[in-house]
Tab-separated table of C-alpha atoms and ligand atoms in Angstrom:
chain	number	residue	atom	x	y	z
A	1	MET	CA	-0.253	0.179	-0.128
A	2	LYS	CA	1.526	3.387	-0.865
A	3	THR	CA	0.975	6.208	1.605
A	4	HIS	CA	3.246	9.457	2.422
A	5	MET	CA	3.456	8.971	5.969
A	6	LEU	CA	7.011	8.953	5.928
A	7	ALA	CA	8.063	11.296	2.819
A	8	GLN	CA	11.216	12.858	2.634
A	9	GLN	CA	12.771	10.703	5.525
A	10	VAL	CA	15.590	8.162	5.500
A	11	ALA	CA	15.087	4.961	7.178
A	12	LEU	CA	17.980	2.614	8.176
A	13	VAL	CA	16.725	-1.055	8.492
A	14	THR	CA	19.363	-3.628	9.835
A	15	GLY	CA	18.972	-7.049	8.832
A	16	ALA	CA	17.069	-6.328	5.794
A	17	SER	CA	18.068	-8.692	3.285
A	18	SER	CA	15.002	-11.320	4.254
A	19	GLY	CA	12.387	-11.913	6.712
A	20	ILE	CA	10.684	-8.838	8.818
A	21	GLY	CA	13.759	-6.542	8.287
A	22	LYS	CA	12.613	-7.094	4.392
A	23	ALA	CA	9.634	-6.552	4.814
A	24	ILE	CA	9.890	-3.484	7.022
A	25	ALA	CA	12.262	-1.991	4.519
A	26	VAL	CA	9.622	-2.586	1.617
A	27	ALA	CA	6.914	-0.893	3.919
A	28	MET	CA	8.737	2.339	4.436
A	29	ALA	CA	9.617	2.636	1.199
A	30	ASP	CA	6.347	2.136	-0.510
A	31	ALA	CA	5.375	4.940	2.701
A	32	GLY	CA	8.037	7.354	0.870
A	33	ALA	CA	11.025	7.025	2.771
A	34	SER	CA	14.560	6.445	1.043
A	35	VAL	CA	15.948	3.177	2.949
A	36	VAL	CA	19.119	1.848	3.853
A	37	VAL	CA	19.034	-2.191	3.756
A	38	ASN	CA	21.756	-3.408	5.891
A	39	PHE	CA	22.673	-6.853	5.363
A	40	HIS	CA	25.083	-9.437	6.553
A	41	SER	CA	25.632	-12.058	4.744
A	42	GLN	CA	23.315	-12.207	1.613
A	43	PRO	CA	24.290	-9.486	-0.385
A	44	ASP	CA	22.481	-10.943	-3.533
A	45	ALA	CA	18.914	-10.859	-1.333
A	46	ALA	CA	19.569	-7.529	0.019
A	47	ARG	CA	20.250	-6.512	-3.929
A	48	GLU	CA	16.868	-7.853	-4.903
A	49	VAL	CA	15.353	-5.853	-1.876
A	50	VAL	CA	16.843	-2.775	-3.287
A	51	GLU	CA	15.549	-3.480	-6.989
A	52	HIS	CA	12.172	-4.536	-5.833
A	53	ILE	CA	11.794	-1.132	-4.025
A	54	ALA	CA	13.208	0.527	-6.892
A	55	ARG	CA	10.861	-1.018	-9.491
A	56	HIS	CA	7.954	0.461	-7.088
A	57	GLY	CA	9.326	3.864	-7.574
A	58	GLY	CA	11.414	3.913	-4.168
A	59	ARG	CA	15.027	4.891	-3.254
A	60	ALA	CA	17.161	2.465	-1.758
A	61	ILE	CA	20.894	1.368	-1.343
A	62	ALA	CA	22.609	-1.990	0.259
A	63	VAL	CA	24.840	-1.406	2.683
A	64	LYS	CA	26.891	-4.418	4.147
A	65	ALA	CA	27.893	-4.113	7.738
A	66	ASP	CA	28.253	-6.429	11.393
A	67	VAL	CA	25.961	-4.917	13.504
A	68	GLY	CA	28.205	-6.754	16.567
A	69	SER	CA	31.352	-4.571	15.121
A	70	GLU	CA	31.659	-0.996	16.371
A	71	SER	CA	33.353	0.108	12.922
A	72	ASP	CA	31.056	-1.551	10.682
A	73	VAL	CA	27.926	0.613	12.215
A	74	GLU	CA	30.025	3.585	11.887
A	75	ARG	CA	30.800	2.901	8.449
A	76	LEU	CA	26.990	1.904	7.814
A	77	PHE	CA	25.742	5.382	9.106
A	78	GLU	CA	28.404	7.041	7.145
A	79	GLU	CA	27.248	5.486	4.357
A	80	ALA	CA	23.719	5.969	5.029
A	81	VAL	CA	24.566	9.905	5.079
A	82	THR	CA	26.849	10.005	2.195
A	83	ALA	CA	23.856	8.688	-0.029
A	84	PHE	CA	20.775	10.342	1.674
A	85	GLY	CA	22.088	13.025	3.459
A	86	ARG	CA	20.831	12.116	6.878
A	87	VAL	CA	18.771	9.285	8.837
A	88	ASP	CA	15.410	9.868	10.574
A	89	ILE	CA	14.266	6.562	11.755
A	90	LEU	CA	16.733	3.526	12.947
A	91	VAL	CA	14.856	-0.213	12.715
A	92	ALA	CA	17.362	-2.244	14.648
A	93	ASN	CA	16.241	-5.546	13.525
A	94	SER	CA	19.016	-7.892	13.093
A	95	GLY	CA	18.607	-10.932	15.381
A	96	ILE	CA	20.163	-14.522	14.971
A	97	GLN	CA	19.215	-17.959	17.228
A	98	ARG	CA	22.040	-20.231	18.090
A	99	ASP	CA	20.139	-22.578	20.282
A	100	ALA	CA	21.312	-25.475	22.716
A	101	PRO	CA	20.412	-26.852	25.920
A	102	ILE	CA	22.332	-25.037	28.373
A	103	GLY	CA	24.854	-27.710	29.292
A	104	GLU	CA	26.098	-28.093	25.616
A	105	MET	CA	25.979	-24.277	24.793
A	106	THR	CA	29.209	-23.281	23.927
A	107	LEU	CA	30.565	-19.481	24.738
A	108	GLU	CA	30.741	-19.073	21.178
A	109	GLN	CA	26.782	-19.361	20.531
A	110	TRP	CA	26.486	-17.575	23.747
A	111	ASN	CA	28.854	-14.386	22.249
A	112	GLN	CA	27.335	-14.762	18.846
A	113	VAL	CA	23.763	-14.175	19.663
A	114	ILE	CA	24.597	-11.356	22.558
A	115	ALA	CA	26.460	-9.354	19.966
A	116	THR	CA	24.433	-9.162	17.189
A	117	ASN	CA	21.139	-9.023	19.380
A	118	LEU	CA	22.051	-7.227	21.978
A	119	THR	CA	25.268	-5.401	21.332
A	120	GLY	CA	24.147	-4.519	17.913
A	121	GLN	CA	21.064	-2.861	19.165
A	122	PHE	CA	23.458	-0.804	21.203
A	123	LEU	CA	26.079	0.083	18.629
A	124	CYS	CA	23.161	1.050	16.433
A	125	ALA	CA	21.001	3.059	18.964
A	126	ARG	CA	23.677	4.696	19.900
A	127	GLU	CA	24.939	5.962	16.371
A	128	ALA	CA	21.569	7.064	15.365
A	129	VAL	CA	21.389	9.354	18.976
A	130	ARG	CA	24.628	10.949	17.777
A	131	LEU	CA	23.429	11.370	14.384
A	132	PHE	CA	20.191	12.680	15.663
A	133	ARG	CA	21.813	15.073	18.128
A	134	ARG	CA	24.353	16.286	14.698
A	135	GLN	CA	21.581	16.803	12.485
A	136	GLY	CA	19.216	18.660	14.583
A	137	ARG	CA	16.211	20.104	12.886
A	138	SER	CA	17.849	21.461	10.000
A	139	ARG	CA	17.463	19.630	6.449
A	140	GLY	CA	20.376	21.471	4.857
A	141	PRO	CA	20.392	24.061	1.628
A	142	GLY	CA	17.009	24.495	-0.065
A	143	ASP	CA	14.847	22.658	2.205
A	144	GLY	CA	13.031	25.634	3.579
A	145	ARG	CA	14.208	25.625	6.979
A	146	ARG	CA	15.247	28.945	8.721
A	147	GLU	CA	18.368	29.914	10.405
A	148	GLY	CA	18.416	28.896	14.149
A	149	GLN	CA	15.194	26.852	13.611
A	150	ARG	CA	17.104	24.003	15.470
A	151	GLU	CA	16.976	25.713	18.520
A	152	GLY	CA	13.406	24.530	20.514
A	153	GLN	CA	12.620	21.390	19.079
A	154	ARG	CA	9.009	21.893	18.540
A	155	GLU	CA	9.611	25.221	16.901
A	156	GLY	CA	8.824	25.073	13.212
A	157	ALA	CA	8.283	21.327	13.656
A	158	ASP	CA	4.966	21.676	11.189
A	159	GLU	CA	7.351	22.289	8.655
A	160	ALA	CA	9.495	19.290	9.606
A	161	PRO	CA	8.562	15.615	8.054
A	162	SER	CA	8.310	14.558	11.541
A	163	ARG	CA	7.633	15.873	14.833
A	164	ALA	CA	10.117	13.868	16.611
A	165	LEU	CA	13.993	14.556	16.187
A	166	GLY	CA	14.496	11.095	15.403
A	167	LYS	CA	13.010	7.424	16.089
A	168	ILE	CA	14.477	4.571	16.836
A	169	ILE	CA	12.235	1.237	16.744
A	170	HIS	CA	13.768	-2.320	18.079
A	171	ILE	CA	12.863	-5.396	17.437
A	172	SER	CA	12.896	-7.550	20.173
A	173	SER	CA	10.631	-10.618	20.603
A	174	VAL	CA	8.221	-12.218	22.746
A	175	HIS	CA	11.101	-13.880	24.528
A	176	GLN	CA	11.805	-10.507	26.602
A	177	LEU	CA	8.892	-11.768	28.116
A	178	ILE	CA	8.196	-15.559	27.474
A	179	PRO	CA	11.033	-17.716	29.197
A	180	TRP	CA	12.445	-20.375	26.418
A	181	ALA	CA	14.289	-23.570	27.233
A	182	GLY	CA	16.940	-24.598	24.905
A	183	HIS	CA	17.620	-20.921	23.824
A	184	ALA	CA	18.426	-19.194	26.999
A	185	ASN	CA	21.054	-17.225	25.210
A	186	TYR	CA	18.362	-16.255	22.538
A	187	ALA	CA	15.720	-14.994	25.388
A	188	ALA	CA	18.611	-13.487	27.311
A	189	SER	CA	19.461	-11.037	24.096
A	190	LYS	CA	15.866	-10.095	24.076
A	191	GLY	CA	15.327	-9.571	27.888
A	192	GLY	CA	18.425	-7.026	27.884
A	193	ILE	CA	16.476	-5.057	24.530
A	194	ASP	CA	13.737	-4.738	26.741
A	195	LEU	CA	15.392	-2.494	29.593
A	196	PHE	CA	17.801	-1.239	27.300
A	197	MET	CA	14.973	0.012	24.867
A	198	ARG	CA	13.065	1.699	27.795
A	199	SER	CA	16.387	3.006	29.834
A	200	LEU	CA	17.448	4.469	25.932
A	201	ALA	CA	13.607	6.033	25.645
A	202	GLN	CA	14.108	7.598	29.390
A	203	GLU	CA	17.317	9.069	28.494
A	204	VAL	CA	16.777	10.909	25.033
A	205	ALA	CA	12.970	11.674	24.987
A	206	GLU	CA	13.362	15.235	26.614
A	207	GLU	CA	15.672	15.748	23.105
A	208	GLY	CA	12.432	15.077	20.988
A	209	ILE	CA	13.516	11.139	20.181
A	210	ARG	CA	10.887	8.393	20.086
A	211	VAL	CA	12.527	5.036	21.189
A	212	ASN	CA	9.818	2.044	20.977
A	213	ALA	CA	10.296	-1.581	20.417
A	214	ILE	CA	8.059	-4.309	18.667
A	215	ALA	CA	8.232	-8.000	20.197
A	216	PRO	CA	7.148	-10.248	17.093
A	217	GLY	CA	5.640	-13.471	18.050
A	218	ALA	CA	5.750	-16.716	15.805
A	219	ILE	CA	6.615	-14.857	12.345
A	220	ALA	CA	7.056	-17.068	9.267
A	221	THR	CA	10.763	-16.453	8.618
A	222	ALA	CA	13.938	-18.324	7.673
A	223	ILE	CA	14.596	-18.443	11.732
A	224	ASN	CA	11.788	-20.952	12.531
A	225	ARG	CA	11.101	-22.339	8.960
A	226	GLU	CA	11.792	-25.712	10.275
A	227	SER	CA	9.165	-25.637	12.738
A	228	VAL	CA	6.860	-23.677	10.539
A	229	GLU	CA	6.979	-26.220	7.752
A	230	ASP	CA	7.304	-29.489	9.742
A	231	GLU	CA	3.290	-30.665	10.447
A	232	ALA	CA	3.738	-31.698	13.572
A	233	ALA	CA	5.951	-28.784	15.111
A	234	ARG	CA	3.443	-26.112	13.290
A	235	LYS	CA	0.858	-27.722	15.174
A	236	LYS	CA	2.103	-27.416	18.248
A	237	MET	CA	3.340	-23.582	17.398
A	238	LEU	CA	-0.320	-23.011	16.599
A	239	SER	CA	-1.653	-24.464	19.765
A	240	LEU	CA	0.301	-21.359	21.291
A	241	ILE	CA	-0.979	-18.781	19.360
A	242	PRO	CA	-4.480	-17.518	20.225
A	243	TYR	CA	-5.381	-16.006	17.154
A	244	GLY	CA	-5.016	-19.294	15.596
A	245	ARG	CA	-2.440	-18.261	12.326
A	246	ILE	CA	1.266	-17.660	12.182
A	247	GLY	CA	2.505	-14.227	11.443
A	248	ALA	CA	3.500	-12.573	8.477
A	249	PRO	CA	6.584	-10.163	8.402
A	250	GLU	CA	4.104	-7.905	6.785
A	251	ASP	CA	2.053	-7.778	10.166
A	252	VAL	CA	5.073	-6.615	11.943
A	253	ALA	CA	6.023	-4.096	9.089
A	254	ALA	CA	2.913	-2.262	9.538
A	255	ALA	CA	3.322	-1.894	13.436
A	256	ALA	CA	7.038	-0.704	12.390
A	257	LEU	CA	5.329	1.763	9.847
A	258	TRP	CA	3.082	3.597	12.465
A	259	LEU	CA	5.973	3.416	15.161
A	260	ALA	CA	8.047	5.412	13.091
A	261	SER	CA	5.112	7.813	11.789
A	262	ASP	CA	3.785	10.440	13.338
A	263	ALA	CA	0.622	8.797	13.522
A	264	SER	CA	2.745	7.319	16.759
A	265	ASP	CA	3.906	10.620	18.080
A	266	TYR	CA	2.940	10.201	21.807
A	267	VAL	CA	4.077	7.024	21.935
A	268	VAL	CA	7.432	6.484	23.946
A	269	GLY	CA	9.130	3.445	25.558
A	270	THR	CA	6.696	0.958	24.446
A	271	THR	CA	6.840	-2.447	23.443
A	272	LEU	CA	4.091	-3.438	20.625
A	273	PHE	CA	3.410	-7.188	21.183
A	274	ILE	CA	2.858	-8.441	17.419
A	275	ASP	CA	2.037	-11.743	18.169
A	276	GLY	CA	-1.687	-13.238	17.659
A	277	GLY	CA	-2.030	-13.354	21.288
A	278	MET	CA	1.061	-15.680	22.058
A	279	SER	CA	2.440	-13.741	25.197
A	280	LEU	CA	-1.524	-14.061	27.098
A	281	TYR	CA	-0.256	-17.469	28.283
A	282	PRO	CA	-2.607	-19.561	25.988
A	283	GLU	CA	-1.782	-22.594	28.115
A	284	PHE	CA	-4.395	-21.334	30.691
A	285	ARG	CA	-7.370	-20.885	28.131
A	286	ASP	CA	-9.177	-23.839	29.770
A	287	GLY	CA	-8.670	-22.542	33.113
A	288	GLY	CA	-5.049	-23.686	33.748
B	301	BGC	C1	12.034	-16.617	17.535
B	301	BGC	C2	11.219	-17.591	16.504
B	301	BGC	C3	9.911	-18.214	17.262
B	301	BGC	C4	9.033	-17.021	17.960
B	301	BGC	C5	7.791	-17.430	18.515
B	301	BGC	C6	10.617	-15.289	17.888
B	301	BGC	O1	11.545	-14.642	18.701
B	301	BGC	O2	12.982	-16.131	16.518
B	301	BGC	O3	12.176	-18.729	15.970
B	301	BGC	O4	9.410	-19.120	16.417
B	301	BGC	O5	9.874	-15.730	18.749
B	301	BGC	O6	8.324	-18.737	19.989
């Protein structure tokens, strides 16, 4: 669906070569944003996302970066600014699973998941906050801004493409709330995102930076392909979803679009659960 909700804005989406990140990148481009499609290991898939966006009249570039690496994240933001002049929206989406029962979990499995899922969110959010501060409210020459307009964040906000100075959306998981045996590293990383996101939201809200999160449930992507495609596993998964269907990446993208837009301008430090009710303790449906 084409809208102009994010016209004149730039969105940087990490892990956007597939799954939820890809759907968010496409939705934001459809809403008028220029999009930086970050990827780690799938250059062809990232290029296809960029081409898809271009075919639909949007603007996008693909940038390779490991979100767990400080220098990569710095370069990612530099390339975004070189291509599009600024960043207005960060969607910190990259996430991986390296599952193992606790007795067998290697330090490498633990570290990989924490590096991508938690440290990656910190590094990207920090870089976004730094850039939002440097950008202020100025839109550069020829954009109709008046001198000195960046002072007093609400002044002239009606002329800016967004009421906020910048927006950060962390993609978490229902497992920031629901413990997950056999996936302790993943659940720990997502639990970490929750308090990181809320602490950051509290810290930077007064500057006009809105920080929020989305906690997706079972969304059909590569990360859970086995459970979604195997008949028995799929049935088991569905029994945990009151709404009775496995989610699509577009279900999450719709929420991300709303959180990035002025329609949610008074929403700060919130996590939206997009999970078909998975976080409602469905085991208790019949009275426990
Ligand atoms: C995980 C998926 C899982 C879903 C619901 C997500 O965060 O990445 O593998 O299917 O949570 O348990």
